[in-house]
Coordinates of C-alpha atoms and ligand atoms in Angstrom, one line a residue:
X12 CA 169.6 107.7 174.3
X13 CA 168.3 108.9 171.0
X14 CA 165.3 110.8 169.7
X15 CA 163.6 110.4 166.4
X16 CA 165.2 112.5 163.6
X17 CA 164.5 116.2 163.9
X18 CA 162.9 117.0 160.5
X19 CA 162.1 120.7 161.0
X20 CA 164.2 123.7 162.3
X21 CA 161.8 124.1 165.2
X22 CA 162.4 120.4 166.1
X23 CA 166.1 121.0 166.2
X24 CA 165.6 124.0 168.5
X25 CA 163.4 121.9 170.8
X26 CA 166.1 119.2 170.9
X27 CA 168.8 121.7 171.9
X28 CA 166.6 122.9 174.8
X29 CA 165.7 119.3 175.7
X30 CA 169.3 118.1 175.9
X31 CA 170.3 121.3 177.8
X32 CA 167.6 120.3 180.4
X33 CA 168.7 116.7 180.5
X34 CA 172.4 117.5 181.0
X35 CA 171.6 120.3 183.5
X36 CA 169.6 117.7 185.5
X37 CA 172.4 115.2 185.3
X38 CA 175.0 117.8 186.4
X39 CA 172.9 118.7 189.5
X40 CA 172.1 115.1 190.3
X41 CA 175.8 114.2 190.3
X42 CA 176.7 117.3 192.3
X43 CA 174.0 116.8 195.0
X44 CA 174.2 113.0 195.3
X45 CA 178.0 113.0 194.9
X46 CA 178.4 115.6 197.7
X47 CA 175.9 113.7 199.8
X48 CA 177.8 110.4 199.5
X49 CA 181.1 112.1 200.1
X50 CA 179.8 113.7 203.3
X51 CA 178.2 110.5 204.5
X52 CA 181.5 108.8 204.3
X53 CA 183.7 111.7 205.5
X54 CA 181.5 112.7 208.5
X55 CA 180.4 109.2 209.5
X56 CA 180.3 108.5 213.3
X57 CA 183.7 108.0 214.8
X58 CA 184.6 107.5 218.4
X59 CA 186.2 110.4 220.3
X60 CA 185.3 112.9 217.6
X61 CA 183.1 115.9 218.6
X62 CA 181.3 117.6 215.6
X63 CA 181.6 121.3 215.1
X64 CA 178.5 123.4 215.8
X65 CA 177.5 125.2 212.5
X66 CA 174.9 127.9 212.5
X67 CA 174.8 128.9 208.9
X68 CA 176.7 130.2 205.9
X69 CA 175.4 133.3 204.1
X70 CA 177.7 133.0 201.1
X71 CA 176.6 129.5 200.4
X72 CA 172.9 130.4 200.8
X73 CA 173.2 133.3 198.3
X74 CA 175.0 131.1 195.8
X75 CA 172.4 128.3 195.9
X76 CA 169.6 130.7 195.5
X77 CA 171.0 133.0 192.8
X78 CA 172.5 130.3 190.5
X79 CA 169.3 128.1 190.2
X80 CA 167.2 131.3 189.7
X81 CA 169.4 132.3 186.8
X82 CA 169.3 128.8 185.4
X83 CA 165.5 128.5 185.5
X84 CA 165.2 132.0 184.0
X85 CA 167.4 130.9 181.1
X86 CA 165.2 127.9 180.6
X87 CA 162.0 130.1 180.7
X88 CA 163.3 132.6 178.1
X89 CA 164.7 129.9 175.9
X90 CA 161.4 127.9 176.1
X91 CA 159.4 131.0 175.4
X92 CA 161.4 131.9 172.3
X93 CA 161.0 128.4 170.8
X94 CA 157.3 128.2 171.8
X95 CA 156.6 131.5 170.0
X96 CA 158.2 130.2 166.9
X97 CA 156.3 127.0 167.2
X98 CA 152.8 128.5 167.5
X99 CA 153.0 131.4 165.0
X100 CA 152.5 130.0 161.5
X101 CA 154.2 132.2 158.8
X102 CA 151.6 134.0 156.7
X103 CA 152.7 132.3 153.5
X104 CA 151.9 128.8 154.9
X105 CA 150.2 126.2 152.7
X106 CA 147.0 125.3 154.4
X107 CA 145.7 121.7 154.8
X108 CA 142.5 120.8 156.7
X109 CA 142.8 117.8 158.9
X110 CA 139.7 115.8 160.2
X111 CA 140.1 113.2 162.9
X112 CA 137.5 110.5 163.1
X113 CA 137.2 107.1 164.7
X114 CA 139.7 105.9 163.5
X115 CA 141.4 107.6 160.6
X116 CA 142.9 110.9 159.5
X117 CA 141.4 112.7 156.6
X118 CA 143.2 115.6 154.7
X119 CA 141.6 118.3 152.6
X120 CA 143.9 120.4 150.3
X121 CA 143.2 123.8 149.0
X122 CA 143.1 122.5 145.4
X123 CA 140.2 120.2 146.2
X124 CA 142.2 116.9 146.7
X125 CA 141.3 114.7 149.6
X126 CA 143.4 111.9 151.1
X127 CA 142.9 109.4 153.9
X128 CA 145.7 108.4 156.2
X129 CA 148.3 110.0 153.9
X130 CA 149.4 113.6 154.1
X131 CA 151.5 115.1 151.3
X132 CA 153.5 118.3 151.8
X133 CA 156.3 120.0 150.0
X134 CA 159.8 120.2 151.5
X135 CA 161.1 123.5 152.8
X136 CA 157.7 125.2 152.8
X137 CA 155.7 126.1 155.9
X138 CA 152.5 124.1 156.2
X139 CA 149.6 125.0 158.5
X140 CA 147.2 122.3 159.5
X141 CA 143.6 123.4 160.4
X142 CA 142.3 120.5 162.4
X143 CA 138.9 119.4 163.7
X144 CA 137.2 116.2 164.8
X145 CA 134.1 114.5 163.7
X146 CA 133.5 112.6 167.0
X147 CA 135.8 112.6 170.0
X148 CA 139.1 114.2 171.0
X149 CA 142.0 112.9 169.1
X150 CA 145.6 114.3 169.1
X151 CA 147.7 114.8 166.0
X152 CA 151.3 113.9 166.7
X153 CA 154.3 113.9 164.4
X154 CA 157.3 112.9 166.5
X155 CA 159.8 113.8 163.7
X156 CA 158.5 117.4 163.8
X157 CA 158.1 117.5 167.6
X158 CA 154.5 118.8 167.2
X159 CA 151.4 117.5 168.9
X160 CA 148.0 119.1 169.1
X161 CA 144.6 118.0 170.4
X162 CA 142.0 117.7 167.7
X163 CA 138.7 118.6 169.3
X164 CA 135.1 118.3 168.1
X165 CA 133.2 121.6 167.6
X166 CA 136.3 123.8 167.1
X167 CA 139.5 124.3 165.1
X168 CA 143.0 123.8 166.5
X169 CA 146.1 124.3 164.4
X170 CA 149.8 123.5 164.2
X171 CA 152.4 124.4 161.6
X172 CA 155.8 123.0 160.5
X173 CA 158.3 123.5 157.8
X174 CA 159.7 120.1 156.9
X175 CA 163.4 119.9 155.9
X176 CA 163.8 116.2 155.4
X177 CA 162.0 114.6 152.4
X178 CA 160.6 111.1 152.9
X179 CA 158.0 109.4 155.1
X180 CA 157.3 110.5 158.6
X181 CA 154.9 108.8 161.0
X182 CA 151.7 110.4 162.3
X183 CA 150.1 109.1 165.5
X184 CA 146.9 109.7 167.3
X185 CA 148.2 110.6 170.8
X186 CA 144.9 110.7 172.7
X187 CA 143.0 107.6 173.6
X188 CA 139.9 107.7 171.4
X189 CA 138.4 104.2 171.5
X190 CA 138.9 100.6 170.5
X191 CA 141.2 101.3 167.5
X192 CA 143.1 104.3 168.9
X193 CA 146.4 102.5 168.5
X194 CA 145.6 101.8 164.8
X195 CA 144.8 105.5 164.1
X196 CA 148.1 106.0 162.2
X197 CA 148.9 108.0 159.1
X198 CA 151.9 108.6 156.8
X199 CA 153.3 112.1 156.2
X200 CA 155.2 112.3 152.9
X201 CA 157.5 115.3 152.5
X202 CA 157.9 115.6 148.8
X203 CA 160.9 117.1 146.9
X204 CA 160.1 120.0 144.6
X205 CA 159.8 117.7 141.6
X206 CA 157.5 115.2 143.3
X207 CA 155.4 118.0 144.7
X208 CA 154.8 119.4 141.2
X209 CA 153.8 115.8 140.1
X210 CA 151.4 115.5 143.0
X211 CA 149.8 118.9 142.3
X212 CA 149.3 117.9 138.7
X213 CA 147.6 114.7 139.8
X214 CA 150.3 112.3 138.6
X215 CA 151.0 109.1 140.4
X216 CA 154.0 109.3 142.6
X217 CA 156.6 106.6 142.8
X218 CA 156.5 106.2 146.5
X219 CA 157.2 102.7 147.7
X220 CA 154.8 102.7 150.6
X221 CA 152.1 105.0 149.4
X222 CA 148.7 103.5 148.5
X223 CA 147.5 106.6 146.7
X224 CA 146.9 106.5 143.0
X225 CA 146.1 110.0 141.7
X226 CA 143.9 110.8 138.8
X227 CA 144.3 113.6 136.3
X228 CA 140.6 114.5 136.6
X229 CA 140.6 118.2 137.6
X230 CA 138.5 118.5 140.7
X231 CA 137.0 121.8 142.0
X232 CA 139.1 123.5 144.6
X233 CA 138.1 123.4 148.2
X234 CA 136.7 127.0 147.9
X235 CA 134.7 126.0 144.8
X236 CA 133.3 123.0 146.6
X237 CA 132.3 125.5 149.4
X238 CA 130.6 127.8 146.9
X239 CA 128.6 124.9 145.5
X240 CA 127.6 123.7 149.0
X241 CA 126.3 127.2 149.9
X242 CA 124.0 127.1 146.9
X243 CA 122.7 123.6 147.8
X244 CA 122.2 124.4 151.5
X245 CA 120.4 127.6 150.7
X246 CA 123.0 129.9 152.5
X247 CA 122.9 132.3 149.5
X248 CA 119.2 133.2 150.2
X249 CA 120.4 135.2 153.2
X250 CA 124.1 135.9 152.6
X251 CA 125.6 137.5 149.6
X252 CA 129.2 137.1 148.5
X253 CA 129.6 140.5 146.8
X254 CA 128.5 142.8 149.6
X255 CA 125.0 143.4 148.5
X256 CA 122.4 143.6 151.3
X257 CA 120.5 140.5 152.3
X258 CA 118.8 139.3 155.5
X259 CA 122.2 138.0 156.8
X260 CA 125.7 139.5 156.8
X261 CA 127.7 139.3 153.5
X262 CA 130.7 137.1 153.1
X263 CA 132.7 139.6 151.2
X264 CA 135.9 140.6 153.0
X265 CA 134.5 138.8 156.1
X266 CA 137.4 136.5 156.9
X267 CA 139.7 137.9 159.6
X268 CA 137.7 141.2 159.7
X269 CA 136.5 142.8 162.9
X270 CA 132.8 142.1 163.5
X271 CA 130.6 144.1 165.8
X272 CA 128.1 142.1 167.6
X273 CA 124.6 143.0 168.8
X274 CA 125.9 143.1 172.4
X275 CA 128.6 145.6 171.5
X276 CA 131.4 143.1 171.6
X277 CA 133.9 143.1 168.7
X278 CA 135.3 139.8 167.5
X279 CA 137.6 138.6 164.8
X280 CA 136.0 136.5 162.1
X281 CA 138.5 133.7 162.2
X282 CA 137.9 130.0 161.4
X283 CA 136.4 129.3 164.9
X284 CA 134.0 132.3 164.6
X285 CA 132.7 131.1 161.2
X286 CA 132.3 127.5 162.5
X287 CA 130.4 128.7 165.5
X288 CA 128.2 130.9 163.4
X289 CA 127.3 127.9 161.2
X290 CA 126.7 125.5 164.1
X291 CA 125.3 128.0 166.8
X292 CA 124.2 131.1 164.8
X293 CA 122.7 132.8 167.8
X294 CA 125.9 132.6 169.9
X295 CA 127.5 135.7 168.3
X296 CA 124.7 137.7 166.7
X297 CA 126.1 140.4 164.3
X298 CA 124.9 143.9 165.1
X299 CA 121.9 145.0 162.9
X300 CA 120.8 141.4 162.1
X301 CA 118.0 139.4 163.6
X302 CA 118.2 135.9 165.1
X303 CA 116.8 134.3 161.9
X304 CA 119.4 131.7 161.1
X305 CA 118.7 128.0 162.0
X306 CA 121.5 125.9 163.3
X307 CA 123.4 123.8 160.7
X308 CA 124.9 121.5 163.3
X309 CA 124.6 117.9 162.0
X310 CA 123.4 119.2 158.6
X311 CA 126.8 120.0 157.3
X312 CA 129.7 117.5 157.8
X313 CA 133.2 118.5 158.9
X314 CA 134.4 118.3 155.3
X315 CA 131.6 120.6 154.2
X316 CA 132.2 123.2 156.9
X317 CA 135.9 123.2 155.9
X318 CA 134.9 123.8 152.3
X319 CA 132.4 126.5 153.2
X320 CA 135.0 128.4 155.3
X321 CA 137.6 128.0 152.6
X322 CA 135.2 129.7 150.2
X323 CA 134.5 132.6 152.7
X324 CA 138.3 132.9 153.1
X325 CA 138.7 133.2 149.3
X326 CA 136.3 136.2 149.2
X327 CA 138.9 138.7 150.5
Ligands
CUA428 CU1 142.2 109.1 167.7 CU2 143.3 108.2 169.5

C-alpha cells in the first residue's frame, strides 16, 4: 500500500485524511465482521439450549448512533478544511495558462513563453493554473500534488499548488478525450531557485528528460501579445484602455471590478466573464451600451483569448 510522493503541503494534508479514512474503515470492518464471526460460533445451534428472548438495549443503540455521528462529523470538518485550502489560491500566485487539446497540453506563461507538454514552475511558490480546452473535455491531473480538475471548452477552470519537491512530476489527462487520450501526457518540472532564474532568463536547463531548448530572444509578455492582438482584431475601435469613452466599455480597471448590466444584475469581471463577453457579447450586456459587438467565437484562438485577458488584467 503506497501512494505517489506527496509533493505539496496540501497533498500531505490529503494523505493524512485519506489514511485516517482507510484505517477507520479497517477498524470498523474488523470490529463488525469479527464480532459477527464470534457470535456465529458462540451462539450456533446446540441441542437442549433455549435462546434468551432479547427485546432491545438502549445503551447500545445510543452508543452506535452517537459514535458514528461524531466520526463522520470529524471527517466532514477535516475534509472541508483541506478542501478550502485546496481551492483558494493565494493572491501572490504565479499564473500559468493551460490549454488542453486533442492530444497535448500547452502552457502560456506571463512573460510570453509558451511550452508544449512541459510545464516549468519554481519550488516553494504558489502556482495558479488557468485552464481551458480547445475542443473536448480533458482533465488536468498531477498525482504527486493530489490535484485534478476538468478542463472544459468555452470556460476557465483553475487549480493551484505550491510544490515542495524539485524534480519531474507526471501530468495525466484524466478524462477520456478520444483516440490518443492515454498519450496525452506532460511533464511538470519543479525548478530550484537557481534553475528558475535560468529558465526566466531563457537559458537552456540541464534537465535530463526535458526536450526544451530555450532561446535568449526576448519575447513580448503575454499581456503585450494581447495588446497587439487587440489592435489587429480591431477591438480598440470600440474599447479604450485608458478610460476614455468609446462605443464599448473601457478596459481600464475592468478586471475583477463590479459591472452593472443592462438588466440590473451586477457581476464580477473575472476571467470567465471576459471570455464570455468575447465569445457571446450579448449574454451580459453592460448597462449604458448597445448590443453592437459581434461574436469573436472561432475568430480568436484559445491562446489569443488568454493573451487578451492577460492584457485586460494588466490594466489595473
Ligand atoms: Cu485529454 Cu483525455
